[in-house]
mmCIF file of C-alpha atoms in Angstrom:
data_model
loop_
_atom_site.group_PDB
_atom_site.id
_atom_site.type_symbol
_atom_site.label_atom_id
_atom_site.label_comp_id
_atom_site.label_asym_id
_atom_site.label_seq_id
_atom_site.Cartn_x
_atom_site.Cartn_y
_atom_site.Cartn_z
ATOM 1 C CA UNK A 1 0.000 0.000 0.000
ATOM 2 C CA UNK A 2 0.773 3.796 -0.086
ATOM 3 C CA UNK A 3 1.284 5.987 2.811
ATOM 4 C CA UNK A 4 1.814 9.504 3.319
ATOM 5 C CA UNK A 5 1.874 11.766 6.657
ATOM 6 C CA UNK A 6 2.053 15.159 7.104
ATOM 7 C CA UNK A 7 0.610 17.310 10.041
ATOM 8 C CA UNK A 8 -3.046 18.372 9.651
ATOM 9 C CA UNK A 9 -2.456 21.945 10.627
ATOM 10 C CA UNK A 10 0.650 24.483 11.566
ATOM 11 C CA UNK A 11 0.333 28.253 12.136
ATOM 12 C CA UNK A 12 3.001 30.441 11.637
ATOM 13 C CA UNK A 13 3.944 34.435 11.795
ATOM 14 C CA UNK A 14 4.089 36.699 8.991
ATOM 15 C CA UNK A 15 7.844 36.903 8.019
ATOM 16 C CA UNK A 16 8.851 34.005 10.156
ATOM 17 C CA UNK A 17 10.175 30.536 8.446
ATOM 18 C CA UNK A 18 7.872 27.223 8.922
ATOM 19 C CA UNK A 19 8.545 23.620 8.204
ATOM 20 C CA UNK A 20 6.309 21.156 6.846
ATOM 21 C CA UNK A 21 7.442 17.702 7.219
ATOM 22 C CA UNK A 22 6.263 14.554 4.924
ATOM 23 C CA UNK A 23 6.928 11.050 5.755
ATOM 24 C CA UNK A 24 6.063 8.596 3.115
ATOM 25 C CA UNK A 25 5.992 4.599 2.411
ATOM 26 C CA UNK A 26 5.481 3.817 -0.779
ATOM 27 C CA UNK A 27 6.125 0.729 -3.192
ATOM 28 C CA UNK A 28 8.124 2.330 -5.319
ATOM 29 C CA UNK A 29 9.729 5.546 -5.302
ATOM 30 C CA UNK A 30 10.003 8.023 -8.348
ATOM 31 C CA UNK A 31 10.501 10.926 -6.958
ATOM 32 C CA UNK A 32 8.713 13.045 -4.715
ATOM 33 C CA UNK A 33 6.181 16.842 -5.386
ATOM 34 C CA UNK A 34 5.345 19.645 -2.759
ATOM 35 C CA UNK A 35 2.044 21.081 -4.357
ATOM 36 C CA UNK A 36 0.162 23.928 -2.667
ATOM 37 C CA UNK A 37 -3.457 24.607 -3.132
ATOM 38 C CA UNK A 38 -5.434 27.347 -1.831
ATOM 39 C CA UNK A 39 -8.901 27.282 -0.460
ATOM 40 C CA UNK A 40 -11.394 26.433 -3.518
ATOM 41 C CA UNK A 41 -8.124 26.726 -6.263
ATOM 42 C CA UNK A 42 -6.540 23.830 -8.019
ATOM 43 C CA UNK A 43 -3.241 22.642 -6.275
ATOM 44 C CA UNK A 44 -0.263 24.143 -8.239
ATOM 45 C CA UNK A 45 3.154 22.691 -8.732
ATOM 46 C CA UNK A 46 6.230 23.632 -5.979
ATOM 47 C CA UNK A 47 9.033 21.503 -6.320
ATOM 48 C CA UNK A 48 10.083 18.365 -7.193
ATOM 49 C CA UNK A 49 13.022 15.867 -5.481
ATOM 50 C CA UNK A 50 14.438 12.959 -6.143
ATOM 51 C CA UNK A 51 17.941 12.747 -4.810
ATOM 52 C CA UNK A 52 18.523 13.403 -1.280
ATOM 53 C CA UNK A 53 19.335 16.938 -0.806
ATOM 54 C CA UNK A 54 18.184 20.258 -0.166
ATOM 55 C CA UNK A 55 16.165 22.036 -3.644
ATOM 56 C CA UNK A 56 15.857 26.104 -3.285
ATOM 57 C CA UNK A 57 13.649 27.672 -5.324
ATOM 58 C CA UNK A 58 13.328 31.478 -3.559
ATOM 59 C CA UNK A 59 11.871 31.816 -0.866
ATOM 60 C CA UNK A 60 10.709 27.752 -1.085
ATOM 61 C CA UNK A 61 12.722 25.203 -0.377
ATOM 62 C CA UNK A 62 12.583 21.360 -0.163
ATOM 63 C CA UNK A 63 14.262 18.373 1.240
ATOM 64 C CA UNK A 64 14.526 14.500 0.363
ATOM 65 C CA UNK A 65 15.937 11.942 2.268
ATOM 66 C CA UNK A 66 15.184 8.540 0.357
ATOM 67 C CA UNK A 67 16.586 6.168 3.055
ATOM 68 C CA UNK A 68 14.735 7.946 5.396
ATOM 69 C CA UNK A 69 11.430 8.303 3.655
ATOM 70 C CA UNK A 70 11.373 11.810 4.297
ATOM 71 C CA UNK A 71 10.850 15.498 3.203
ATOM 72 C CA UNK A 72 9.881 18.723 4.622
ATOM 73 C CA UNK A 73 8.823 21.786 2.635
ATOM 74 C CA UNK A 74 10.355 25.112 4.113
ATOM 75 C CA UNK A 75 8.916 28.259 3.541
ATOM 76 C CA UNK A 76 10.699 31.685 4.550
ATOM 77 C CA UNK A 77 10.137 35.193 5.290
ATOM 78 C CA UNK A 78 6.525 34.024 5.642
ATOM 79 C CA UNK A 79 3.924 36.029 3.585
ATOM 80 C CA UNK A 80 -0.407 35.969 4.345
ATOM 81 C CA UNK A 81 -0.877 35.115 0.603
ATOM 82 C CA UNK A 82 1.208 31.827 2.077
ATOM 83 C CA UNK A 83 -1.507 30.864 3.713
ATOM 84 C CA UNK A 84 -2.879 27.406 1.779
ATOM 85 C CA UNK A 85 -2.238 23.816 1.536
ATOM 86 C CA UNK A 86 0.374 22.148 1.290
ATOM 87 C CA UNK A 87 0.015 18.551 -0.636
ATOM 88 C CA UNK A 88 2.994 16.026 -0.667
ATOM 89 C CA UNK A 89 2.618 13.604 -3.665
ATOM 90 C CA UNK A 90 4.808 10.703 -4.477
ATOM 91 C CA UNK A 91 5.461 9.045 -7.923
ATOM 92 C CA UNK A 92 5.605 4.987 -6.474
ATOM 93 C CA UNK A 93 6.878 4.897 -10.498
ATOM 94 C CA UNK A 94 3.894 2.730 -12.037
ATOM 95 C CA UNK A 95 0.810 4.478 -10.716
ATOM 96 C CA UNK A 96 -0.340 8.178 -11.049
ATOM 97 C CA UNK A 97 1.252 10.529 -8.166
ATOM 98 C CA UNK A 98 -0.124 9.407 -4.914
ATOM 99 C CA UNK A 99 -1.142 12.445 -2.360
ATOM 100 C CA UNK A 100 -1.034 13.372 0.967
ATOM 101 C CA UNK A 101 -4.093 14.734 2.869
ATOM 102 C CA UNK A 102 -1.864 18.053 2.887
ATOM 103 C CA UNK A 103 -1.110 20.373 5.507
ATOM 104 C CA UNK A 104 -3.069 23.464 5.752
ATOM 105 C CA UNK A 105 -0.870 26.619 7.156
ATOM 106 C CA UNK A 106 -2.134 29.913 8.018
ATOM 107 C CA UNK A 107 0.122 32.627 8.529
ATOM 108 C CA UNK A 108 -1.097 35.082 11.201
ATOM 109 C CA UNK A 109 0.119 38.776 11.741
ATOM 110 C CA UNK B 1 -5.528 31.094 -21.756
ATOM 111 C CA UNK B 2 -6.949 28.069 -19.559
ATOM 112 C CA UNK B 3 -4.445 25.076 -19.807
ATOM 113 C CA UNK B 4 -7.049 22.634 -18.196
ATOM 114 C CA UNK B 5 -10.223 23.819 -18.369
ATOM 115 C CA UNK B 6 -13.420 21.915 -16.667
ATOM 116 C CA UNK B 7 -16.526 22.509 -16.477
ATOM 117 C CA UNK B 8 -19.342 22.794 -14.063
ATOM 118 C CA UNK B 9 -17.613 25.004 -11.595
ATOM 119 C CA UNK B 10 -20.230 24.087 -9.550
ATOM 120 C CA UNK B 11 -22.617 20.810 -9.509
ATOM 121 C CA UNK B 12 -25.438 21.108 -7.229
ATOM 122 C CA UNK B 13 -28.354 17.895 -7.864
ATOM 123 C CA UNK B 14 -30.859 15.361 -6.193
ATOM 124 C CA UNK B 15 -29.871 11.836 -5.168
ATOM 125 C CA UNK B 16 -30.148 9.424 -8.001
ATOM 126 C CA UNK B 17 -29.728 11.801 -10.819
ATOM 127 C CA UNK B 18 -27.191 11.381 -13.342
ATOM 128 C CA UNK B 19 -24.767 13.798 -13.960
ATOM 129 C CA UNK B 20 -21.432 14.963 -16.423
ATOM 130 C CA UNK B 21 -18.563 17.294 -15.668
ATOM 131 C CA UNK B 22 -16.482 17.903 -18.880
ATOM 132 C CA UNK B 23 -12.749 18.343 -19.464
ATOM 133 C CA UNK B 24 -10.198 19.920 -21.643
ATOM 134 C CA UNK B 25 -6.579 20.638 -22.138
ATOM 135 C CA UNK B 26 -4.780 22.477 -24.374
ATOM 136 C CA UNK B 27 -1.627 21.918 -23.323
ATOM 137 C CA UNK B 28 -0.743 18.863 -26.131
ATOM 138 C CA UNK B 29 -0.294 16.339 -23.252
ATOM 139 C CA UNK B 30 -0.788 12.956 -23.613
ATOM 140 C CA UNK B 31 -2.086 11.635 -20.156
ATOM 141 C CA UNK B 32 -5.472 12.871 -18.224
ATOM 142 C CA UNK B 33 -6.513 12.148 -14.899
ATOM 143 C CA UNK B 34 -9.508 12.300 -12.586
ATOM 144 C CA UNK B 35 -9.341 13.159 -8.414
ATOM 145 C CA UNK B 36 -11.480 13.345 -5.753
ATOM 146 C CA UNK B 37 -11.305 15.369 -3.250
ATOM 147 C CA UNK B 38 -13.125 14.671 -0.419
ATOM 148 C CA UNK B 39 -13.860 16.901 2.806
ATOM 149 C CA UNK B 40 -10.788 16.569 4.646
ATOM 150 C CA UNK B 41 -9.231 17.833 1.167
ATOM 151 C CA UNK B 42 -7.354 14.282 0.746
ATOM 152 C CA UNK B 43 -6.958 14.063 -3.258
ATOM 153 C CA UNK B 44 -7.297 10.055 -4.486
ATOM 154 C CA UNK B 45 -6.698 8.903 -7.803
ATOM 155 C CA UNK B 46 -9.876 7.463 -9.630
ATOM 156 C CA UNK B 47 -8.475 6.875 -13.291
ATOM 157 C CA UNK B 48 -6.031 8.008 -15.744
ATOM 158 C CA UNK B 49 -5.582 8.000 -19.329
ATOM 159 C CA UNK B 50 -3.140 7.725 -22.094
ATOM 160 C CA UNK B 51 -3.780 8.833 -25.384
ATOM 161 C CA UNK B 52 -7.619 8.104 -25.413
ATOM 162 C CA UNK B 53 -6.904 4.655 -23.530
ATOM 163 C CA UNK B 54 -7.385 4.013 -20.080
ATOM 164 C CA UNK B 55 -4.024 3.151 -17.959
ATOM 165 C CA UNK B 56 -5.333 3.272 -14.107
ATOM 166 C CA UNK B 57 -8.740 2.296 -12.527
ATOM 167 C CA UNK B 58 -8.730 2.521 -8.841
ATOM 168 C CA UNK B 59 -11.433 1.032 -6.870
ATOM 169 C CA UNK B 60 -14.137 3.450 -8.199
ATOM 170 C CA UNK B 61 -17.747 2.247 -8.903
ATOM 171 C CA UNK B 62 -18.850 1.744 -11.910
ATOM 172 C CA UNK B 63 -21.668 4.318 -11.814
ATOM 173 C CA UNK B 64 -18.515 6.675 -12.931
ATOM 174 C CA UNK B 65 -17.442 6.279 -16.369
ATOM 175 C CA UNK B 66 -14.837 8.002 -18.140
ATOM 176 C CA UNK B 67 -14.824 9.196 -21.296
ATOM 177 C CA UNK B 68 -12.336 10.262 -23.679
ATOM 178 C CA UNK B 69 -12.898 11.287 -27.328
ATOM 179 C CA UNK B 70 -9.759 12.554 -27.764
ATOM 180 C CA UNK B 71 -6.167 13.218 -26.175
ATOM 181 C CA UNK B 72 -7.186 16.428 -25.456
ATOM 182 C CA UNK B 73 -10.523 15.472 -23.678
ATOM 183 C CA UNK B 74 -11.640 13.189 -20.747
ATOM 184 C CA UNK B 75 -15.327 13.555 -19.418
ATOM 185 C CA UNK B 76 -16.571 11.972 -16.139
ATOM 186 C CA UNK B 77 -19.976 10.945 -16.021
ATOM 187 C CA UNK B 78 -21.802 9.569 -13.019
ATOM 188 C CA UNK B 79 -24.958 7.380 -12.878
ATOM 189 C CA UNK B 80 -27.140 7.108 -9.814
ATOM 190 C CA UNK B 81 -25.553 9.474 -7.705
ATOM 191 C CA UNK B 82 -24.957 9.505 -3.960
ATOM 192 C CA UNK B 83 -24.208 11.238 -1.168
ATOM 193 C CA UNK B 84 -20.853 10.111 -0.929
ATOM 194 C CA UNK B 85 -20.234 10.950 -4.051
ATOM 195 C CA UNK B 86 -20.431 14.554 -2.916
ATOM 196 C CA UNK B 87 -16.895 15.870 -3.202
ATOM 197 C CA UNK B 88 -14.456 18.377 -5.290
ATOM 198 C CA UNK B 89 -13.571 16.767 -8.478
ATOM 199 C CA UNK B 90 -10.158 17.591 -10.085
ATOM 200 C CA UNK B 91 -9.321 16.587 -13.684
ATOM 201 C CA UNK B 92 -5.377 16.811 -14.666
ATOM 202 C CA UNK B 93 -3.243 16.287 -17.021
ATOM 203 C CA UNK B 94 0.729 15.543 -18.200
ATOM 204 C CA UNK B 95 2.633 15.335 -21.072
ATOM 205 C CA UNK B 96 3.119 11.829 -20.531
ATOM 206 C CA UNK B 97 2.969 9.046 -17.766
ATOM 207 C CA UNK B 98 6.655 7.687 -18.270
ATOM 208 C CA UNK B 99 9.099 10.354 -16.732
ATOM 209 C CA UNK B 100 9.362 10.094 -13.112
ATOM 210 C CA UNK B 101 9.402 14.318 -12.738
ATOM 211 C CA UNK B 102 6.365 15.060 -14.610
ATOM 212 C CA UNK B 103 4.412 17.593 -13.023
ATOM 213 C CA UNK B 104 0.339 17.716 -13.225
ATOM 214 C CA UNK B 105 -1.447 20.578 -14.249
ATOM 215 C CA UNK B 106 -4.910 21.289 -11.984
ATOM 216 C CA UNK B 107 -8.338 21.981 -13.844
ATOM 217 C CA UNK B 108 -10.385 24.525 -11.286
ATOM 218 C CA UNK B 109 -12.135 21.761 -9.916
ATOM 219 C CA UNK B 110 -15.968 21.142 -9.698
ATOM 220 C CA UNK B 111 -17.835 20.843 -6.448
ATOM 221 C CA UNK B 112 -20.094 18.488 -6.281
ATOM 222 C CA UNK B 113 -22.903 18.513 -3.878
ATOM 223 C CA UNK B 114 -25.729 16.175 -3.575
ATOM 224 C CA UNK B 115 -28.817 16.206 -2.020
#
């Protein structure tokens, strides 16, 4: 089977840095996506890993371990229009991308 | 310019009806997907296809039925509906299903609510 956790909920400050961990077991492993999506929008594309490593895109960045079967999204100099979910998807490499239930952050003043 | 473009926004009808949301894409890919998204916002697979052919067919009931005249087109129609069915329904798409980094593109989604 496929599994994929990430926390529910965070809140974080405006201008302040949050992490949003994944933790995934999948049969196969293709590579994994950070999507965000917010409320009543189509998710959008982030990043993609699939070596272990850190990715930076701006102010987004994102993290693979494969032996560890993890991945955090990290988000910087937080912004309100951050506010959203955020949806970690796996490629298990023979099925479509398989999603997590997402993490929805708000970003307070 | 909408790259994946689906249509009703909004789907609002009685138990037992039958109903059809449409999609497009105009974005030359190959592969097209349907999601649900239920109400804890946890997006599930229900089929994809390839080039007019169908690839993937999770454990969906058959009252849905895919349809897909084209590459550029995949419908989802849905006999005898229920309230579980009620949901957000996301078409995709992809240039293809082989490479490991290919990204999906969204439709707007259509919300689904029945009665």
């Amino acid at each position: 089977g496929q599994n994929i956790d990430q926390p529910t909920e965070m809140t974080a400050t405006e201008g302040a840095i949050v992490q949003i961990n994944c933790t995934y077991q999948t049969s196969g492993f293709n590579g994994l996506f950070w999507y965000q999506q917010h409320a009543g929008e189509a998710p959008t594309f982030l990043s993609y890993n699939v070596l272990d490593g850190l990715e930076e895109k701006g102010r987004f960045s994102s993290f693979l371990s494969r032996s560890k079967g993890y991945s955090y999204l990290l988000l910087k100099e937080l912004q309100m229009k951050d506010s959203a979910s955020y949806l970690c998807a796996v490629n298990p490499g023979n099925t479509p991308l398989v999603f997590g239930k997402g993490t929805r952050l708000s970003v307070i003043a | 310019d909408t790259a994946v473009s689906q249509t009703p926004k909004y789907l609002v009808t009685q138990m037992g009806n039958d109903k059809s949301i449409k999609c497009e894409q105009n974005l030359g890919h190959d592969t097209m997907y349907w999601y649900k998204q239920d109400s804890k916002k946890f997006l599930k697979i229900m089929f994809s296809y390839n080039n007019k052919e169908l690839i993937i067919n999770e454990t969906v009931p058959n009252r849905f039925s895919p349809k897909s005249p084209d590459k550029a087109h995949l419908n989802l129609h849905i006999n005898s509906l229920e309230l579980g069915d009620s949901a957000v329904y996301f078409c995709a798409s992809s240039q293809d299903n082989l490479f490991p980094n290919e990204k999906l593109f969204f439709g707007s989604g259509t919300q689904l609510s029945v009665l």
